[in-house]
Coordinates of C-alpha atoms and ligand atoms in Angstrom, one line a residue:
M1 CA -25.4 -2.0 0.9
F2 CA -23.4 -3.2 3.8
E3 CA -24.6 -3.3 7.6
S4 CA -22.2 -1.9 9.9
S5 CA -22.0 -5.2 11.9
D6 CA -20.4 -6.6 8.8
F7 CA -17.3 -4.6 9.4
S8 CA -15.0 -5.3 12.6
S9 CA -15.4 -2.4 15.2
G10 CA -11.7 -1.8 14.7
A11 CA -12.2 -0.9 11.1
V12 CA -15.1 1.3 12.0
H13 CA -13.3 3.2 14.4
V14 CA -10.2 3.8 12.5
V15 CA -12.1 5.1 9.6
E16 CA -14.0 7.3 11.7
R17 CA -11.2 8.7 13.8
L18 CA -9.2 9.5 10.3
Q19 CA -12.5 11.2 8.7
D20 CA -12.7 13.1 12.2
Q21 CA -9.3 14.6 11.8
G22 CA -10.3 15.7 8.3
F23 CA -8.7 12.8 6.2
E24 CA -10.3 10.5 3.5
A25 CA -10.2 7.1 4.9
Y26 CA -11.9 3.7 3.4
V27 CA -12.1 0.1 3.9
V28 CA -10.5 -1.6 0.9
G29 CA -9.5 -4.3 -0.4
G30 CA -10.3 -8.1 0.2
A31 CA -12.8 -7.3 3.1
V32 CA -15.0 -5.1 0.8
R33 CA -14.4 -7.7 -2.0
D34 CA -15.2 -10.7 0.4
L35 CA -18.4 -9.0 1.5
L36 CA -19.7 -8.6 -1.7
L37 CA -19.3 -12.4 -2.1
G38 CA -21.3 -13.0 1.0
K39 CA -18.2 -14.1 2.9
K40 CA -16.6 -13.4 6.5
P41 CA -13.7 -10.9 5.8
K42 CA -10.5 -12.5 7.6
D43 CA -9.2 -9.0 8.4
F44 CA -9.7 -5.5 7.4
D45 CA -7.3 -3.2 5.4
V46 CA -8.3 1.0 5.6
A47 CA -6.5 3.1 2.9
T48 CA -6.7 7.1 3.5
N49 CA -4.5 9.7 2.2
A50 CA -3.1 10.7 5.6
T51 CA 0.7 10.2 5.5
P52 CA 2.0 7.5 8.3
E53 CA 3.1 9.8 10.2
Q54 CA -0.1 11.8 10.1
I55 CA -1.8 7.8 11.0
K56 CA 0.4 7.8 13.7
Q57 CA -0.5 10.6 15.2
C58 CA -4.0 10.1 15.3
F59 CA -3.5 6.4 17.4
R60 CA -1.4 6.2 20.0
S61 CA -1.0 2.5 19.2
A62 CA -0.2 3.0 15.9
R63 CA 3.4 1.5 14.4
I64 CA 4.9 2.2 11.0
I65 CA 6.0 -1.4 9.5
G66 CA 8.3 -1.8 6.3
R67 CA 10.9 0.6 4.6
R68 CA 10.2 -0.3 1.1
F69 CA 6.3 -0.1 1.4
Q70 CA 5.4 1.7 4.9
I71 CA 2.4 0.9 6.2
V72 CA 1.1 1.2 9.5
H73 CA -0.6 -1.1 12.2
V74 CA -3.2 0.2 14.3
R75 CA -4.2 -1.6 17.4
S76 CA -7.9 -1.5 18.4
G77 CA -8.7 -4.2 21.2
R78 CA -7.3 -7.6 20.1
E79 CA -7.3 -6.6 16.7
I80 CA -5.1 -5.1 13.7
I81 CA -6.0 -2.7 11.3
E82 CA -3.7 -2.2 8.5
V83 CA -3.4 1.3 7.4
T84 CA -2.0 2.4 4.1
T85 CA -1.3 5.7 2.9
F86 CA -2.8 6.2 -1.2
R87 CA -0.1 4.7 -3.6
G88 CA 0.5 7.3 -6.4
H89 CA 2.1 7.2 -9.5
H90 CA 5.7 7.6 -10.6
D91 CA 8.8 7.3 -13.1
T92 CA 10.2 4.1 -12.4
D93 CA 13.3 5.1 -13.6
T94 CA 14.0 8.4 -11.4
G95 CA 15.7 6.3 -8.5
S96 CA 14.6 8.7 -6.0
Q97 CA 14.4 8.2 -2.2
A98 CA 10.9 7.2 -2.2
A99 CA 10.1 5.1 -5.0
Q100 CA 13.1 2.9 -6.9
A101 CA 12.9 0.1 -9.5
S102 CA 15.6 -2.7 -10.5
Q103 CA 16.4 -3.2 -14.3
S104 CA 13.5 -5.7 -15.3
G105 CA 11.1 -2.7 -14.1
R106 CA 10.5 -4.6 -10.8
L107 CA 9.9 -2.0 -7.6
L108 CA 12.1 -2.0 -5.0
R109 CA 10.3 0.8 -3.3
D110 CA 7.1 2.3 -3.6
N111 CA 6.4 5.0 -0.9
V112 CA 5.3 7.7 -3.7
Y113 CA 1.8 9.3 -2.5
G114 CA -1.1 10.1 -4.4
S115 CA -4.8 10.5 -4.7
L116 CA -7.8 7.6 -4.0
D117 CA -7.8 7.4 -7.8
D118 CA -3.8 6.7 -8.3
D119 CA -4.4 4.3 -5.6
A120 CA -7.0 2.7 -7.1
R121 CA -4.9 2.5 -10.4
R122 CA -2.1 0.7 -8.5
R123 CA -4.1 -2.1 -7.1
D124 CA -3.7 -5.3 -8.0
L125 CA -6.7 -6.7 -9.3
T126 CA -10.4 -5.1 -9.9
I127 CA -11.8 -7.1 -7.4
N128 CA -9.2 -5.5 -4.6
A129 CA -9.7 -2.2 -5.9
L130 CA -13.0 -1.9 -4.4
Y131 CA -13.5 1.2 -1.5
Y132 CA -16.3 1.3 1.3
D133 CA -16.9 4.4 3.5
T134 CA -18.2 3.2 6.8
V135 CA -19.1 7.0 7.7
A136 CA -21.2 7.5 4.3
Q137 CA -22.2 3.8 3.8
T138 CA -21.0 4.0 0.1
L139 CA -18.8 1.9 -2.3
I140 CA -16.3 3.5 -4.7
D141 CA -15.6 1.7 -7.6
K142 CA -12.9 3.2 -9.8
M143 CA -12.0 0.0 -11.8
D144 CA -15.3 -1.9 -11.9
G145 CA -14.5 -4.4 -9.7
Q146 CA -18.1 -4.8 -8.5
A147 CA -18.8 -6.5 -12.1
D148 CA -15.9 -8.3 -11.9
V149 CA -16.9 -9.8 -8.6
A150 CA -20.7 -10.6 -10.2
A151 CA -18.8 -12.3 -13.5
R152 CA -16.3 -14.0 -11.2
I153 CA -13.6 -12.9 -13.1
I154 CA -9.8 -12.1 -11.9
R155 CA -8.4 -9.1 -13.9
I156 CA -4.8 -7.6 -13.5
I157 CA -5.5 -3.6 -13.4
G158 CA -3.6 -2.2 -16.4
A159 CA -1.4 -3.9 -18.8
P160 CA -0.7 -7.3 -17.1
A161 CA 3.0 -7.7 -18.6
D162 CA 4.0 -4.6 -17.2
R163 CA 2.3 -4.7 -13.7
Y164 CA 3.9 -8.5 -13.4
R165 CA 7.4 -6.8 -14.2
E166 CA 6.5 -4.1 -11.4
D167 CA 6.0 -7.2 -9.0
P168 CA 6.1 -10.6 -10.1
V169 CA 4.5 -11.8 -7.0
R170 CA 1.0 -10.6 -8.6
M171 CA 1.3 -13.6 -11.0
V172 CA 0.8 -16.1 -7.9
R173 CA -1.7 -13.6 -6.2
V174 CA -3.6 -14.0 -9.6
L175 CA -3.4 -17.3 -9.2
R176 CA -4.4 -17.9 -5.5
F177 CA -7.4 -15.9 -5.8
A178 CA -8.5 -17.8 -8.9
A179 CA -7.9 -20.8 -7.1
R180 CA -9.6 -19.8 -3.7
L181 CA -12.7 -17.7 -5.2
E182 CA -12.9 -20.3 -8.0
F183 CA -12.9 -17.4 -10.1
D184 CA -11.8 -17.4 -13.8
I185 CA -8.6 -15.6 -15.3
E186 CA -9.3 -13.1 -17.8
P187 CA -7.4 -13.9 -20.9
R188 CA -5.0 -10.9 -21.0
T189 CA -4.4 -11.8 -17.2
R190 CA -3.8 -14.9 -18.0
S191 CA -1.5 -15.3 -21.1
A192 CA 0.9 -12.4 -20.1
I193 CA 1.9 -14.8 -17.3
A194 CA 3.8 -17.1 -19.8
E195 CA 5.8 -13.8 -20.9
T196 CA 7.0 -12.8 -17.3
G197 CA 6.9 -16.3 -15.3
T198 CA 10.5 -16.5 -14.8
L199 CA 10.9 -13.0 -13.3
L200 CA 9.5 -14.7 -9.9
R201 CA 13.2 -16.1 -9.6
D202 CA 14.4 -12.6 -8.9
I203 CA 12.4 -12.5 -6.1
P204 CA 13.8 -12.8 -2.7
A205 CA 13.4 -16.0 -1.2
A206 CA 12.2 -15.1 2.2
R207 CA 9.4 -13.0 0.6
L208 CA 8.9 -16.3 -1.7
F209 CA 8.5 -18.5 1.5
D210 CA 5.6 -15.9 2.7
E211 CA 3.9 -16.2 -0.7
W212 CA 4.6 -20.1 -0.4
L213 CA 2.4 -20.0 3.1
K214 CA -0.3 -18.1 1.8
L215 CA -0.6 -20.3 -1.3
F216 CA -0.3 -23.4 0.3
M217 CA -1.6 -22.9 3.9
N218 CA -4.9 -21.4 3.4
G219 CA -6.9 -24.5 2.7
F220 CA -6.9 -24.2 -1.0
S221 CA -3.2 -25.9 -1.6
A222 CA -4.6 -28.5 -4.3
P223 CA -6.4 -26.4 -6.7
T224 CA -3.8 -23.4 -6.3
C225 CA -0.7 -25.7 -7.0
A226 CA -2.7 -27.3 -9.9
L227 CA -2.9 -23.6 -11.4
L228 CA 0.7 -23.0 -10.6
R229 CA 1.7 -26.1 -12.2
E230 CA -0.4 -25.3 -15.3
H231 CA 1.3 -22.1 -15.9
G232 CA 4.5 -23.1 -15.2
L233 CA 5.2 -21.2 -12.1
L234 CA 5.5 -24.2 -9.5
T235 CA 9.3 -24.8 -10.3
H236 CA 10.0 -21.1 -10.5
L237 CA 8.8 -20.8 -6.9
M238 CA 9.7 -24.1 -5.6
G239 CA 12.6 -25.2 -7.6
D240 CA 12.8 -28.2 -9.9
G241 CA 12.7 -30.5 -6.7
V242 CA 8.8 -30.5 -6.6
D243 CA 8.2 -31.4 -9.9
A244 CA 11.3 -34.8 -9.6
A245 CA 9.6 -37.9 -10.5
H246 CA 6.6 -36.1 -11.6
D247 CA 5.7 -38.3 -14.4
T248 CA 5.3 -41.5 -12.1
S249 CA 1.5 -41.4 -11.0
A250 CA 2.9 -42.6 -7.2
A251 CA 4.2 -38.9 -6.7
Q252 CA 1.5 -37.2 -8.2
L253 CA -1.0 -38.9 -6.3
L254 CA 1.4 -38.5 -3.2
Q255 CA 1.5 -34.9 -3.5
H256 CA -2.0 -34.5 -4.3
Q257 CA -3.1 -36.4 -1.6
A258 CA -1.0 -34.3 1.1
M259 CA -2.3 -31.4 -0.2
T260 CA -6.2 -32.4 0.0
N261 CA -5.4 -33.9 3.4
T262 CA -4.0 -30.3 4.2
D263 CA -6.8 -28.2 2.8
R264 CA -9.3 -30.7 4.8
R265 CA -7.6 -30.2 7.9
V266 CA -7.6 -26.4 7.6
A267 CA -11.4 -26.4 6.6
E268 CA -11.5 -28.1 10.2
D269 CA -9.7 -25.7 11.8
R270 CA -7.2 -28.5 13.1
P271 CA -3.5 -28.0 13.0
V272 CA -1.2 -27.8 10.2
T273 CA 2.4 -27.8 10.0
P274 CA 4.2 -26.4 6.7
A275 CA 7.1 -28.7 7.5
F276 CA 4.6 -32.2 6.7
L277 CA 3.5 -30.5 3.6
L278 CA 7.0 -29.6 2.3
A279 CA 8.2 -32.7 3.3
A280 CA 5.5 -34.5 1.3
L281 CA 6.0 -32.3 -1.5
F282 CA 9.9 -32.8 -2.1
W283 CA 9.5 -36.5 -1.0
P284 CA 9.5 -38.0 -4.8
A285 CA 12.8 -35.6 -5.0
T286 CA 14.5 -37.0 -1.8
E287 CA 13.5 -40.5 -2.2
Q288 CA 14.7 -40.3 -6.1
R289 CA 17.9 -39.0 -4.5
A290 CA 18.4 -41.4 -2.0
D291 CA 18.0 -44.0 -4.6
Q292 CA 20.4 -42.7 -6.6
L293 CA 23.2 -42.4 -3.7
M294 CA 22.3 -46.0 -2.5
A295 CA 23.3 -47.3 -6.3
R296 CA 26.7 -45.8 -5.4
G297 CA 27.3 -47.6 -2.2
E298 CA 25.8 -45.8 0.7
S299 CA 23.4 -47.3 3.3
P300 CA 19.7 -46.7 3.3
L301 CA 20.2 -44.3 6.1
Q302 CA 23.1 -42.2 4.9
A303 CA 21.9 -42.1 1.6
M304 CA 18.4 -40.7 3.0
H305 CA 20.3 -38.3 5.0
S306 CA 22.4 -36.9 2.7
A307 CA 19.2 -36.7 -0.1
G308 CA 17.5 -34.4 2.9
Q309 CA 20.1 -32.3 3.0
Q310 CA 20.8 -31.9 -0.6
I311 CA 17.1 -30.9 -1.4
V312 CA 16.6 -28.8 1.0
Q313 CA 19.4 -26.8 -0.3
E314 CA 18.5 -26.8 -3.5
A315 CA 14.9 -25.9 -2.5
C316 CA 16.3 -22.8 -0.5
Q317 CA 17.8 -21.3 -3.5
H318 CA 14.2 -20.3 -4.2
L319 CA 11.9 -20.8 -0.9
A320 CA 13.8 -19.6 2.3
I321 CA 12.5 -22.3 4.3
P322 CA 13.0 -21.2 7.8
K323 CA 15.2 -23.6 9.7
R324 CA 12.7 -25.1 12.3
F325 CA 11.1 -26.4 9.0
S326 CA 13.6 -27.3 7.3
F327 CA 15.0 -29.5 10.3
A328 CA 11.7 -31.2 10.3
M329 CA 11.5 -32.1 6.7
R330 CA 14.4 -33.9 7.1
D331 CA 13.7 -35.7 10.3
I332 CA 10.5 -37.0 9.1
W333 CA 12.3 -38.1 5.9
D334 CA 15.1 -39.6 8.0
L335 CA 12.6 -41.7 10.2
Q336 CA 11.4 -43.4 6.8
P337 CA 13.6 -46.0 6.3
R338 CA 13.9 -46.3 10.0
L339 CA 10.4 -47.2 10.3
E340 CA 10.8 -49.6 7.3
R341 CA 13.3 -51.5 9.5
R342 CA 10.7 -52.1 12.8
Q343 CA 13.3 -52.8 14.9
P344 CA 12.3 -54.0 18.1
K345 CA 14.7 -52.0 20.4
K346 CA 14.5 -49.0 18.6
V347 CA 10.4 -49.0 18.9
K348 CA 9.9 -46.8 21.7
D349 CA 12.7 -44.3 20.6
L350 CA 10.9 -43.8 17.3
L351 CA 7.4 -43.5 19.2
A352 CA 8.7 -40.9 21.1
H353 CA 10.4 -38.8 18.4
R354 CA 8.5 -35.4 17.7
W355 CA 8.1 -35.9 14.3
F356 CA 7.1 -39.5 14.4
R357 CA 3.3 -38.7 13.6
A358 CA 4.2 -36.7 11.1
A359 CA 6.6 -39.4 9.4
F360 CA 4.0 -42.0 9.9
D361 CA 1.6 -40.0 8.3
L362 CA 4.1 -39.7 5.1
R363 CA 4.5 -43.5 5.6
L364 CA 0.8 -43.8 5.0
L365 CA 0.7 -41.4 2.0
R366 CA 3.6 -43.5 0.5
E367 CA 1.4 -46.7 0.9
A368 CA -1.9 -45.1 -0.3
S369 CA -0.4 -43.7 -3.4
G370 CA 0.8 -47.2 -4.6
G371 CA 4.2 -47.0 -3.9
E372 CA 4.8 -49.1 -0.9
G373 CA 2.8 -52.2 0.9
D374 CA 1.3 -52.1 4.1
E375 CA 3.0 -54.3 6.2
C376 CA 5.3 -51.4 7.9
S377 CA 2.2 -49.2 8.6
D378 CA 0.5 -52.0 10.3
F379 CA 3.4 -52.5 12.3
W380 CA 3.6 -48.9 13.5
S381 CA -0.4 -49.0 13.9
A382 CA 0.1 -51.6 16.5
Q383 CA 2.9 -50.6 18.0
Q384 CA 1.2 -46.9 18.8
Q385 CA -2.2 -48.7 20.2
Q386 CA 0.4 -50.3 22.5
Y387 CA 2.1 -47.5 23.8
P388 CA -0.4 -44.5 23.2
E389 CA 1.2 -42.3 25.8
L390 CA 4.8 -42.5 24.1
V391 CA 3.7 -41.2 20.5
G392 CA 5.2 -37.6 20.0
S393 CA 6.5 -37.6 23.8
K394 CA 9.6 -35.7 23.3
R395 CA 7.8 -33.0 21.2
E396 CA 7.6 -30.4 23.9
R397 CA 11.3 -30.3 24.7
R398 CA 12.8 -28.9 21.3
E399 CA 11.0 -26.7 19.6
D400 CA 7.6 -25.7 20.9
K401 CA 9.3 -23.5 23.5
G402 CA 9.5 -20.5 21.6
R403 CA 6.8 -21.3 19.5
R404 CA 6.9 -19.0 16.2
R405 CA 3.9 -18.1 13.8
T406 CA 3.1 -20.2 11.1
R407 CA 0.7 -18.3 9.9
P408 CA 1.9 -16.3 6.6
R409 CA 3.3 -12.7 7.7
R410 CA 1.4 -10.1 5.6
R411 CA 3.4 -8.2 3.1
K412 CA 3.1 -5.5 0.3
P413 CA 4.6 -5.0 -2.9
E414 CA 8.2 -5.1 -2.2
A415 CA 9.6 -6.9 1.2
Ligands
ATP1 P1 -7.0 -11.9 1.8 O1 -8.2 -12.1 1.9 O2 -5.6 -12.8 1.4 O3 -6.2 -11.2 2.7 P2 -6.4 -9.2 0.5 O4 -7.0 -9.1 -1.0 O5 -6.9 -8.7 1.5 O6 -7.0 -11.1 0.5 P3 -3.6 -8.3 1.2 O7 -2.5 -9.6 0.9 O8 -4.5 -8.3 2.4 O9 -5.1 -9.3 -0.1 O10 -3.7 -7.3 0.3 C1 -4.2 -6.1 0.7 C2 -4.4 -5.7 -0.7 O11 -3.8 -4.8 -0.8 C3 -5.2 -6.3 -1.8 O12 -6.3 -6.3 -1.8 C4 -4.4 -5.4 -3.2 O13 -5.7 -3.9 -3.4 C5 -3.6 -4.7 -2.5 N1 -2.2 -5.4 -3.0 C6 -1.7 -6.3 -1.9 N2 -0.7 -7.0 -2.8 C7 -0.7 -6.1 -3.6 C8 0.6 -5.9 -5.0 N3 1.7 -7.0 -4.8 N4 0.2 -5.6 -5.7 C9 -0.7 -4.4 -5.5 N5 -1.5 -4.6 -4.7 C10 -1.7 -5.4 -4.0
MG2 MG1 -6.2 -8.7 3.2

């Protein structure tokens, strides 16, 4: 069915070694789905009946990650294979050490182990519950995932509302895969979201930010955002600020263009920063707030500064935006009125600002979406041509020293 060259050498090795030691082991999830779709998998996950401790004994490089949902990272060369033990069924009200649920039924801990059958039933989508034995070269399909891949359908396993209550993040996963794969959402999988959407508000803000990265920084932010909005999840995820002024076409256009630009850059493998996209998505809210503050007598610079602070703080009630990004967002906003002023004495300083380029890009978006005339960007284009070496030259000093990952961390149901 597949060639062994379809799988990474690490994945093949991990499966072989576990099977040699007498365990069951399969490549599972996104990699099998992507191969069926003729796409190159971005990473490989392995599922096994070996416990985390037993997995550790098979691989010197193995490390157990996470407490509430334990997984094992096995390093093979430069690759990291994520190995999970088959999850089993448990009563949600037992409150035992291994499994624990909140009042709404949300799983706070999920370390009850089970068989391959149990594991398949506990996965989120039928198309993600496909297992491939790279040794025997057989596909195991307990949930009719193959048929759904062929029919291009996203379908939750089990009763959708119950599965969303167990883990509300599954709702955004449904929309993410629908957008990214351009699949249809099965009607019950779709309609249950209306019932349970608000539960997203109970998810810890740090986990929501990780999910936000997967939703918006993986090259499909525009279609994903449209689905989130359609299902009323966008404000649960990002807070009301993201919808401020959304009734104006300029705000809609600006947000849409920011996302399509980001998606294009991802497709072209060019660098993207969450700070810029967040700054653009929350710009209409920030601008509106700054206008209100100015009407109360604050100066433009002061108003923008306070507005930025408030909007970031409100957004962080939902999304735990790391400081390195939220500081950058506020810098990008603070630069807007400064760019507009075009003060000759400040030109070089502003050009050298590490977020000048991003601030200029936001200014371009504001002009392109019909909110502003283009004299300001004309001016700054000319300045950049005159002093190209200055642009963003203060960059290295501050943040890039200990550059941290901006790629989504991979988390399992409960973090
Ligand atoms: P991607 O290509 O984005 O990595 P993926 O399907 O591999 O897609 P992961 O987030 O890497 O997605 O998760 C790996 C597998 O773990 C999924 O295929 C799914 O079977 C299972 N899984 C992940 N999150 C959940 C969840 N919240 N509930 C149930 N199962 C989940
Ligand atoms: Mg994966």
